[in-house]
Amino acid sequence: MSIVHVVTHPLKGRCVIASRDVNAGEVVHVARSYGAVPDSERYPYVCAQCLSPTVTPAKRESVSSDASFEAIKTKLASRASSASKSSNHHVKRSMAPTEPKRLEISCKGDCQRSFYCTLECRDSHWERGGHALACPAMHDFLTNLGGKTMAGPVEEYARLLINVLAARAMEAMNEDSDAKSEVEVPVGELSISKVLDGTPIPIISPKPNFKDMWKLVSNADSYSHARVQEEFLPIAWALARSVICYFHPKVSQSQFPSVDAFLPFSEDVRFQSLAKQVVFNSSPTTNPFHDNPHITRLFEPALPSHQPITPSSADKQKDSASVQFQPPTVSRTTAANLLASCLSLISKEECNSFGHYAFSYTGHTSPRQGYAIAVHPSAVFFNHACAPNVGHVPRGSAVVSKTRICEPGMMVFYAIGDIKKGEEMCLSYVGVDGWHNYEFASDLDAAGEVGFLMGDKAESRSTGMKAPLKMEDSDSSIMVDTLTRSIRQERALKRRRQLKQVFQFDCDCARCAVETAEQIHFEKEMSKLESLVEGRLSKITCCSEDCMAYVVPVELVLDGREVEGDVTGWGQCVGCFRVVRTFGSRNI
């Protein structure tokens, strides 16, 4: 039975509600990815096929070990107790992760961004994962179109979209040869792109296709002119070249008679207008590649601001290393249509992609560390809340109702607390900042050292709400309350700025509304908000000293492996690996 239903809210649009009562820790949805790539900083340490991040030796002591659950809890409790008796410096040093080892197996081509943990992963990625198609386009982007000089986040989402285009080509090739998808969609499961109001989404999502990707919202009018011009446009040119030179020639010409038919026509008026302006009236101010022969050679006739270019022998030799065939030429109208579609594809990815995070690079005493990005079309119906009732964690395999599914880049969504039938399910699009974790207490400590008497730091970390005073002074208590409110306001504003910048919306959730309110409204509504945050964030934010990680249900850590003992209601921190009862309410 499906747990997730999509309905239309008059103000929010499509959103997800629970179709029945859901227990805390229960898996509500497993979202497959349509494209996933290691990020620009850690790609040498993350397998491009299975997306397995580098792990530390400490992970061998996690719940995933082959032992009884009681023995694991005892072992981890002893380790945590010993650490808490040591100095803070000793704790941080002893728990610091080891230097990650660079993966030694590179791809069969020369894209310089794909490394693998095993030869099996490399071969699977090349043959079935679409990398044989994506690799030449990726190399061309990095070598000829300035990909290596772009900012890390920009370069990584460009690589993600090249993979998306390769998947699009593979779908077309399979359809043309009547080949079936490797993971078939069970009869009766709707494509994600055909979700209707009130339609249940299966716990395990159908395998997504390009139609699902194209149905994602773009928010085209929300991006600044500078970002579209300076960031989106160079990537759109690179994607357009990839389609013209690498992907469209591989598909049936009867299925896509023209290059611009490879992607659906963009309905974003802003991008249509910009693409026409760039292609028909090219200048250094409108076209970042106005003098790049790798772009200008694609159009016939040549762009108005250029004379036809005769390639030199050096250029021909350079091109032969990255392009194995003579690049075709397209009309300016076709180029404009394709460029507009690529701009829309970029904005869809930027609004809807997920980051994959771990704590195995700089450790659990640091904020979460990204290692990959992916697009999960079935997960876009979850709205955001700064005090979410649904958590999510990346997994390469998952067991749901005794059924195992193994697929790279999946995202597993689980209930943080009990959710009533008809209640909306929301997750956090940004890192969860609780009131009871070490990060919040550290802010209090830092502010206290500047000018406030905050009491014992170790004790303040255990409460997180506000540090206890060592003097009975009402004025000092007022100062601490004011300081706590100031930190909450600062954090709320930081979250809202991040959400606006990345996801293009202004957060007006209950938590943000209270934390950014004036003092009189803040004090009036805080008691209601405290019960909300206490009931949610305290269950997933780890309370261990110095730990900034979060807690997931033990069942997800076990990944279907059997252990002696009942694990119901237990969770484990993905950073320090401490086992907790009822998702953080009581440490062992």
XYZ file of C-alpha atoms in Angstrom:
588
model
C 0.000 0.000 0.000
C 1.270 3.438 -0.884
C 2.000 5.773 2.018
C 2.542 8.916 -0.060
C -0.318 10.665 -1.873
C 0.079 13.776 -4.026
C -2.666 16.382 -3.694
C -3.077 19.966 -4.868
C -3.132 22.692 -2.223
C -4.750 26.027 -3.224
C -1.683 27.978 -2.038
C 1.200 25.499 -2.164
C 0.333 23.637 -5.344
C 1.183 19.952 -5.353
C 2.242 18.527 -2.017
C 2.542 15.156 -0.291
C 0.222 13.880 2.448
C 0.122 10.655 4.421
C -2.562 8.226 3.228
C -2.542 6.488 6.622
C -0.992 6.856 10.065
C 2.785 6.489 9.807
C 5.064 5.347 12.616
C 8.323 7.107 13.451
C 11.223 5.579 11.556
C 9.040 4.021 8.877
C 10.237 4.282 5.274
C 7.689 6.296 3.267
C 9.376 6.487 -0.131
C 12.451 5.314 -2.057
C 13.260 7.676 -4.936
C 15.356 6.520 -7.843
C 17.609 8.993 -9.622
C 17.561 9.948 -13.285
C 21.126 11.195 -13.130
C 23.806 11.312 -10.453
C 27.470 12.348 -10.404
C 30.202 12.771 -7.761
C 30.696 16.419 -6.865
C 33.528 18.587 -8.134
C 35.586 18.401 -4.948
C 35.431 14.704 -4.107
C 35.046 12.948 -7.459
C 38.466 11.212 -7.111
C 37.206 9.536 -3.904
C 33.631 8.594 -4.929
C 32.779 5.752 -7.304
C 31.008 7.218 -10.351
C 28.836 4.108 -10.667
C 27.748 3.077 -7.152
C 28.399 6.516 -5.579
C 29.980 4.882 -2.544
C 31.667 7.638 -0.505
C 34.968 7.159 1.253
C 34.384 5.708 4.735
C 36.468 5.815 7.868
C 37.628 2.843 9.967
C 35.139 3.883 12.672
C 32.291 2.818 10.424
C 33.272 -0.806 10.956
C 31.958 -0.436 14.490
C 28.524 0.645 13.318
C 25.310 -1.305 13.562
C 26.025 -2.839 10.174
C 28.572 -5.192 11.800
C 27.703 -8.842 12.119
C 26.920 -9.033 15.821
C 24.007 -8.953 18.212
C 22.293 -5.602 18.601
C 22.841 -5.619 22.371
C 26.584 -6.206 21.903
C 26.800 -3.369 19.417
C 25.005 -0.972 21.781
C 27.284 -1.926 24.670
C 30.414 -1.473 22.588
C 29.390 1.911 21.220
C 28.200 3.133 24.632
C 31.576 2.252 26.157
C 33.391 4.033 23.348
C 31.227 7.143 23.661
C 31.621 7.199 27.452
C 35.402 6.990 27.203
C 35.470 9.771 24.676
C 33.305 12.051 26.830
C 35.785 11.757 29.738
C 38.660 12.916 27.559
C 39.512 16.489 26.744
C 37.747 18.131 23.812
C 41.031 18.294 21.904
C 41.613 14.585 22.438
C 38.069 13.694 21.410
C 38.284 15.619 18.157
C 41.706 14.243 17.310
C 40.866 10.643 18.128
C 37.637 10.710 16.146
C 38.994 12.589 13.136
C 38.608 10.695 9.854
C 41.616 9.271 8.093
C 42.787 10.824 4.837
C 40.528 9.437 2.075
C 42.250 7.256 -0.494
C 42.018 8.291 -4.105
C 40.347 5.716 -6.342
C 42.832 4.211 -8.785
C 40.482 2.859 -11.489
C 39.638 5.501 -14.093
C 37.091 5.296 -16.897
C 37.737 3.660 -20.270
C 37.703 7.052 -21.965
C 39.359 10.289 -20.910
C 36.711 12.398 -19.187
C 39.022 12.894 -16.153
C 36.053 12.955 -13.769
C 35.006 9.300 -13.398
C 36.769 6.919 -11.029
C 35.631 3.562 -9.703
C 35.953 1.298 -6.704
C 36.014 -1.919 -8.788
C 36.416 -2.986 -12.402
C 32.830 -4.263 -12.258
C 31.582 -0.762 -11.446
C 33.625 0.721 -14.287
C 32.331 -1.769 -16.855
C 28.742 -1.434 -15.660
C 28.905 2.359 -15.835
C 30.369 2.239 -19.331
C 28.051 -0.361 -20.819
C 24.745 0.051 -18.994
C 25.074 3.360 -17.183
C 25.470 5.456 -20.330
C 29.043 6.582 -19.729
C 30.143 5.342 -23.148
C 27.904 8.094 -24.567
C 28.603 10.737 -21.925
C 32.392 10.381 -21.707
C 33.332 12.052 -25.056
C 30.896 14.901 -24.394
C 32.289 15.340 -20.884
C 35.860 15.438 -22.175
C 34.876 17.989 -24.824
C 33.183 20.183 -22.214
C 36.176 20.138 -19.875
C 38.801 20.555 -22.600
C 37.305 22.825 -25.243
C 34.551 24.780 -23.500
C 36.251 25.924 -20.306
C 34.703 23.358 -17.960
C 37.916 23.019 -15.951
C 37.967 26.740 -15.148
C 34.357 26.944 -13.968
C 33.401 27.127 -10.307
C 33.028 23.703 -8.696
C 29.231 23.689 -8.250
C 28.730 24.925 -11.829
C 31.025 22.304 -13.297
C 29.339 19.499 -11.358
C 25.782 20.319 -12.426
C 27.016 20.626 -16.031
C 28.399 17.087 -15.747
C 25.107 15.954 -14.227
C 23.167 17.373 -17.183
C 25.516 15.745 -19.686
C 24.640 12.447 -17.984
C 20.942 13.353 -18.238
C 21.320 13.947 -21.990
C 23.155 10.627 -22.330
C 20.265 8.907 -20.538
C 17.880 10.635 -22.938
C 19.845 9.235 -25.883
C 19.895 5.746 -24.374
C 16.121 5.833 -23.942
C 15.694 6.798 -27.595
C 18.094 4.077 -28.735
C 16.257 1.478 -26.651
C 12.871 2.589 -27.949
C 14.116 2.405 -31.515
C 15.408 -1.152 -31.020
C 12.344 -2.197 -28.983
C 14.675 -2.812 -26.046
C 13.116 -2.769 -22.602
C 14.390 -0.875 -19.575
C 16.749 -2.826 -17.345
C 14.421 -2.148 -14.401
C 10.877 -2.622 -15.616
C 7.995 -0.599 -14.169
C 5.396 -2.970 -12.670
C 1.997 -2.990 -14.334
C -0.324 -0.444 -12.756
C 2.426 1.954 -11.623
C 2.034 5.377 -13.192
C 4.940 7.244 -14.689
C 5.963 10.056 -12.374
C 5.182 12.597 -15.092
C 1.544 11.414 -15.128
C 0.859 11.899 -11.412
C -2.663 13.243 -10.936
C -4.283 14.951 -7.981
C -4.789 12.414 -5.203
C -2.713 9.740 -6.939
C -0.651 7.479 -4.679
C 3.057 7.227 -5.436
C 4.495 3.743 -4.781
C 6.863 3.365 -1.839
C 9.515 2.360 -4.369
C 9.280 4.805 -7.253
C 9.018 3.659 -10.864
C 12.229 3.994 -12.822
C 12.180 7.630 -14.028
C 12.495 8.656 -17.663
C 13.229 11.895 -19.472
C 9.563 12.907 -19.499
C 9.704 12.920 -15.699
C 12.791 15.125 -15.835
C 11.197 17.583 -18.267
C 8.017 17.883 -16.157
C 9.979 19.447 -13.304
C 9.353 23.135 -12.646
C 11.968 25.581 -13.889
C 11.181 28.896 -12.136
C 12.794 30.547 -15.144
C 11.806 34.080 -14.146
C 13.299 33.804 -10.667
C 16.966 33.788 -11.664
C 18.923 37.008 -11.884
C 19.980 38.363 -15.270
C 23.629 38.139 -14.244
C 23.391 34.474 -13.297
C 21.573 33.488 -16.477
C 24.016 35.440 -18.641
C 27.264 34.545 -16.904
C 26.539 31.031 -15.623
C 23.594 29.385 -17.385
C 24.422 30.516 -20.931
C 27.936 28.974 -21.144
C 26.570 25.675 -19.805
C 23.642 25.804 -22.256
C 26.081 26.237 -25.154
C 28.081 23.245 -23.915
C 24.929 21.107 -23.660
C 23.783 22.213 -27.112
C 27.142 21.218 -28.599
C 26.895 17.853 -26.833
C 23.486 17.243 -28.398
C 24.650 18.275 -31.888
C 27.962 16.403 -31.891
C 27.493 13.408 -29.615
C 23.912 12.499 -28.741
C 21.665 13.309 -31.695
C 23.866 11.407 -34.217
C 23.401 8.265 -32.106
C 19.606 8.198 -32.246
C 17.199 7.404 -35.046
C 16.751 10.285 -37.477
C 13.173 9.176 -38.040
C 12.483 9.601 -34.322
C 14.283 12.978 -34.085
C 14.443 14.384 -37.636
C 16.086 17.623 -36.475
C 18.593 18.316 -33.729
C 16.253 20.586 -31.774
C 13.683 17.751 -31.628
C 16.058 15.839 -29.339
C 14.789 18.021 -26.473
C 11.192 19.207 -26.031
C 10.475 22.785 -27.062
C 11.051 25.236 -24.209
C 7.924 26.957 -22.954
C 9.924 29.472 -20.923
C 9.396 32.757 -22.771
C 12.410 34.336 -21.093
C 14.759 31.646 -22.409
C 13.187 31.686 -25.877
C 13.837 35.413 -26.151
C 17.394 35.161 -24.839
C 18.290 32.275 -27.161
C 17.075 34.142 -30.238
C 18.958 37.256 -29.212
C 22.182 35.320 -28.695
C 22.035 33.279 -31.901
C 20.747 35.936 -34.303
C 22.464 38.993 -32.794
C 25.626 37.575 -31.313
C 28.076 39.903 -29.607
C 30.568 39.643 -26.729
C 27.910 41.005 -24.367
C 25.241 38.445 -25.320
C 27.246 35.347 -26.216
C 30.102 34.123 -23.999
C 31.292 31.867 -26.857
C 31.047 34.507 -29.599
C 34.637 33.790 -30.674
C 34.971 30.114 -29.716
C 35.384 28.080 -32.933
C 34.054 24.954 -31.226
C 30.693 26.723 -31.048
C 30.724 28.980 -34.116
C 31.585 26.091 -36.463
C 28.324 24.372 -35.522
C 26.130 26.932 -37.283
C 25.566 27.485 -40.942
C 25.537 30.150 -42.034
C 28.065 31.551 -39.592
C 26.889 33.866 -36.852
C 26.340 37.432 -38.119
C 29.294 38.861 -36.232
C 31.742 36.397 -37.801
C 33.142 35.418 -41.139
C 33.118 31.714 -41.988
C 36.052 30.115 -40.200
C 38.471 27.824 -42.028
C 39.885 25.428 -39.460
C 43.651 25.312 -39.231
C 45.588 22.055 -39.254
C 46.309 22.484 -35.540
C 42.607 22.947 -34.807
C 41.751 19.893 -36.883
C 44.286 17.809 -35.000
C 42.972 19.066 -31.657
C 39.375 18.380 -32.661
C 40.209 14.859 -33.765
C 41.239 13.992 -30.226
C 37.829 14.894 -28.784
C 35.401 14.599 -31.718
C 35.517 11.322 -33.617
C 33.418 12.617 -36.523
C 32.989 15.807 -38.488
C 30.770 18.090 -36.373
C 27.447 18.647 -38.146
C 26.070 22.114 -38.743
C 22.584 23.365 -37.917
C 20.514 26.388 -38.877
C 20.344 29.381 -36.588
C 16.651 28.720 -35.897
C 17.445 25.179 -34.831
C 20.322 26.446 -32.693
C 18.068 28.986 -30.959
C 15.411 26.369 -30.181
C 17.992 23.950 -28.828
C 19.717 26.630 -26.760
C 16.398 27.672 -25.155
C 15.624 24.034 -24.284
C 19.069 23.634 -22.708
C 18.510 26.773 -20.610
C 15.212 25.326 -19.384
C 16.897 22.025 -18.560
C 19.513 23.832 -16.468
C 16.904 25.750 -14.472
C 14.908 22.546 -13.857
C 17.998 20.841 -12.469
C 18.934 23.780 -10.273
C 15.466 23.868 -8.669
C 15.109 20.152 -8.112
C 18.444 18.372 -7.630
C 19.429 16.773 -4.329
C 22.826 16.767 -2.669
C 24.178 13.522 -1.222
C 25.991 14.063 2.066
C 28.170 12.134 4.507
C 30.414 12.850 7.503
C 33.403 10.734 6.462
C 35.620 13.423 4.920
C 36.227 16.151 7.495
C 34.407 14.246 10.241
C 31.239 14.539 12.306
C 32.528 17.606 14.169
C 32.084 19.551 10.914
C 28.870 20.324 9.031
C 27.706 17.704 6.527
C 30.016 17.120 3.583
C 28.617 16.748 0.072
C 29.985 14.041 -2.184
C 27.436 13.794 -5.053
C 24.399 15.452 -6.641
C 21.414 13.745 -8.238
C 17.939 14.351 -9.650
C 15.092 12.346 -8.074
C 11.919 13.201 -10.039
C 9.527 11.373 -7.695
C 10.801 13.339 -4.677
C 10.015 16.825 -5.975
C 6.469 16.745 -4.529
C 7.812 16.996 -0.961
C 7.613 20.604 0.188
C 10.153 22.241 2.472
C 9.873 22.869 6.212
C 12.619 24.050 8.540
C 11.180 21.676 11.165
C 10.505 18.688 8.868
C 8.610 15.514 9.722
C 10.413 13.503 7.023
C 14.131 12.814 6.830
C 16.115 11.510 3.880
C 19.390 9.672 3.433
C 21.192 8.470 0.263
C 21.475 4.716 -0.218
C 22.743 2.344 -2.880
C 20.352 -0.331 -1.704
C 17.288 -0.502 0.504
C 14.935 -3.106 1.938
C 11.250 -2.166 1.976
C 8.607 -4.713 3.035
C 11.251 -7.472 2.771
C 11.951 -6.471 -0.838
C 15.499 -5.383 -1.650
C 16.184 -2.843 -4.370
C 19.756 -2.082 -5.424
C 20.413 0.916 -7.623
C 23.044 3.675 -7.459
C 22.020 7.113 -6.258
C 18.733 6.313 -4.530
C 17.291 8.547 -1.808
C 15.357 6.950 1.051
C 12.728 9.023 2.884
C 11.581 8.101 6.402
C 9.240 9.491 9.046
C 11.042 11.443 11.764
C 8.098 11.169 14.143
C 4.582 9.783 14.072
C 2.595 11.294 11.185
C -1.208 11.329 11.190
C -3.315 10.392 8.189
C -3.877 13.461 5.993
C -0.918 15.373 7.467
C 1.464 16.957 4.988
C 4.905 15.365 4.714
C 7.731 17.899 4.492
C 11.502 17.598 4.390
C 14.284 20.135 4.754
C 15.932 21.300 1.541
C 18.925 22.546 3.547
C 20.903 21.158 6.471
C 18.787 20.732 9.597
C 19.911 23.046 12.401
C 18.421 21.966 15.697
C 18.248 23.644 19.076
C 19.699 20.670 20.924
C 22.791 19.827 18.898
C 26.411 20.791 19.320
C 26.382 23.346 16.497
C 23.717 25.494 18.167
C 25.401 25.235 21.572
C 28.707 26.221 19.988
C 27.127 29.437 18.739
C 25.949 30.138 22.281
C 29.420 29.415 23.626
C 31.103 31.687 21.106
C 28.695 34.530 21.826
C 29.032 33.935 25.550
C 32.814 34.254 25.412
C 32.405 37.610 23.703
C 30.271 39.237 26.342
C 27.837 36.969 28.185
C 28.148 34.696 31.184
C 27.088 31.336 29.765
C 28.033 28.799 32.425
C 29.571 25.401 31.826
C 30.077 24.681 28.102
C 29.765 20.908 28.339
C 26.471 21.332 30.135
C 25.259 23.869 27.571
C 25.914 21.391 24.763
C 23.780 18.797 26.469
C 20.784 21.143 26.576
C 21.364 23.254 23.479
C 18.397 25.521 24.260
C 20.412 27.932 26.352
C 23.341 27.474 28.653
C 22.560 27.357 32.397
C 23.746 30.299 34.447
C 25.910 29.914 37.528
C 24.347 32.933 39.183
C 20.792 33.785 40.114
C 20.543 37.068 38.317
C 17.374 37.944 36.425
C 19.208 40.530 34.308
C 21.714 37.894 33.197
C 18.862 35.508 32.436
C 17.264 38.144 30.223
C 20.562 38.609 28.417
C 20.837 34.880 27.748
C 17.245 34.714 26.486
C 17.951 37.677 24.214
C 21.134 36.040 22.958
C 19.337 32.764 22.245
C 16.635 34.591 20.294
C 19.284 36.515 18.368
C 21.032 33.307 17.315
C 17.743 31.751 16.250
C 16.914 34.821 14.175
C 20.349 34.796 12.571
C 20.041 31.133 11.666
C 16.524 31.591 10.299
C 17.686 34.437 8.059
C 20.625 32.322 6.871
C 18.308 29.433 5.968
C 15.919 31.738 4.117
C 18.749 33.324 2.131
C 20.032 29.894 1.135
C 16.572 28.689 0.105
C 15.998 31.830 -1.950
C 19.368 31.617 -3.660
C 19.261 27.912 -4.494
C 15.576 27.006 -4.739
C 14.082 30.373 -5.674
C 11.382 30.723 -3.000
C 10.826 32.640 0.230
C 10.324 30.291 3.155
C 7.309 31.163 5.301
C 7.125 27.976 7.371
C 5.956 28.123 10.999
C 9.482 28.008 12.372
C 10.829 30.836 10.209
C 7.767 32.975 10.905
C 8.344 32.808 14.666
C 12.139 32.989 14.689
C 12.205 36.116 12.513
C 9.310 37.872 14.281
C 9.556 40.919 16.501
C 10.187 40.261 20.185
C 6.554 40.555 21.356
C 5.362 38.034 18.743
C 8.428 35.860 19.294
C 7.697 35.400 22.998
C 4.000 34.771 22.361
C 4.493 32.017 19.785
C 7.716 30.458 21.061
C 6.032 27.955 23.369
C 4.084 26.504 20.435
C 7.183 26.389 18.285
C 9.266 24.725 20.984
C 6.886 21.771 21.134
C 7.029 21.464 17.348
C 10.807 21.589 17.166
C 11.196 19.413 20.270
C 9.001 16.748 18.714
C 10.893 16.676 15.410
C 14.415 18.054 15.327
C 15.459 16.531 18.645
C 14.792 13.102 17.124
C 17.268 13.448 14.272
C 19.934 15.879 15.529
C 22.638 14.029 17.431
C 23.139 15.160 21.016
C 26.647 13.726 21.367
C 29.283 16.241 22.342
C 30.987 17.853 19.325
C 28.780 15.949 16.833
C 26.976 17.822 14.044
C 25.563 14.738 12.321
C 22.024 13.346 12.298
C 20.260 10.126 13.248
C 18.627 7.619 10.874
C 16.549 4.517 11.686
C 18.677 1.480 12.453
C 16.809 -0.510 9.794
C 18.356 1.695 7.112
C 21.837 1.124 8.512
C 21.319 -2.645 8.671
C 20.201 -2.670 5.025
C 18.324 -5.951 5.433
C 20.989 -7.770 7.476
C 19.742 -9.759 10.431
C 20.993 -9.089 13.963
C 19.968 -10.572 17.269
C 17.580 -8.365 19.200
C 14.758 -5.932 18.499
C 15.848 -2.771 16.649
C 12.390 -1.166 16.531
C 12.493 2.456 17.691
C 16.277 2.669 17.595
C 18.382 4.941 15.436
C 22.053 5.494 14.772
C 23.996 8.689 14.165
C 25.605 8.645 10.734
C 28.531 10.687 12.069
C 29.662 9.396 15.466
C 27.652 6.119 15.162
C 26.118 6.415 18.622
C 22.934 4.372 18.987
C 19.932 6.261 20.358
C 16.449 5.308 21.444
C 13.359 6.759 19.710
C 15.471 8.845 17.340
C 17.435 10.855 19.830
C 15.219 11.038 22.909
C 17.612 9.026 25.064
C 21.267 8.136 24.466
C 22.541 4.741 25.543
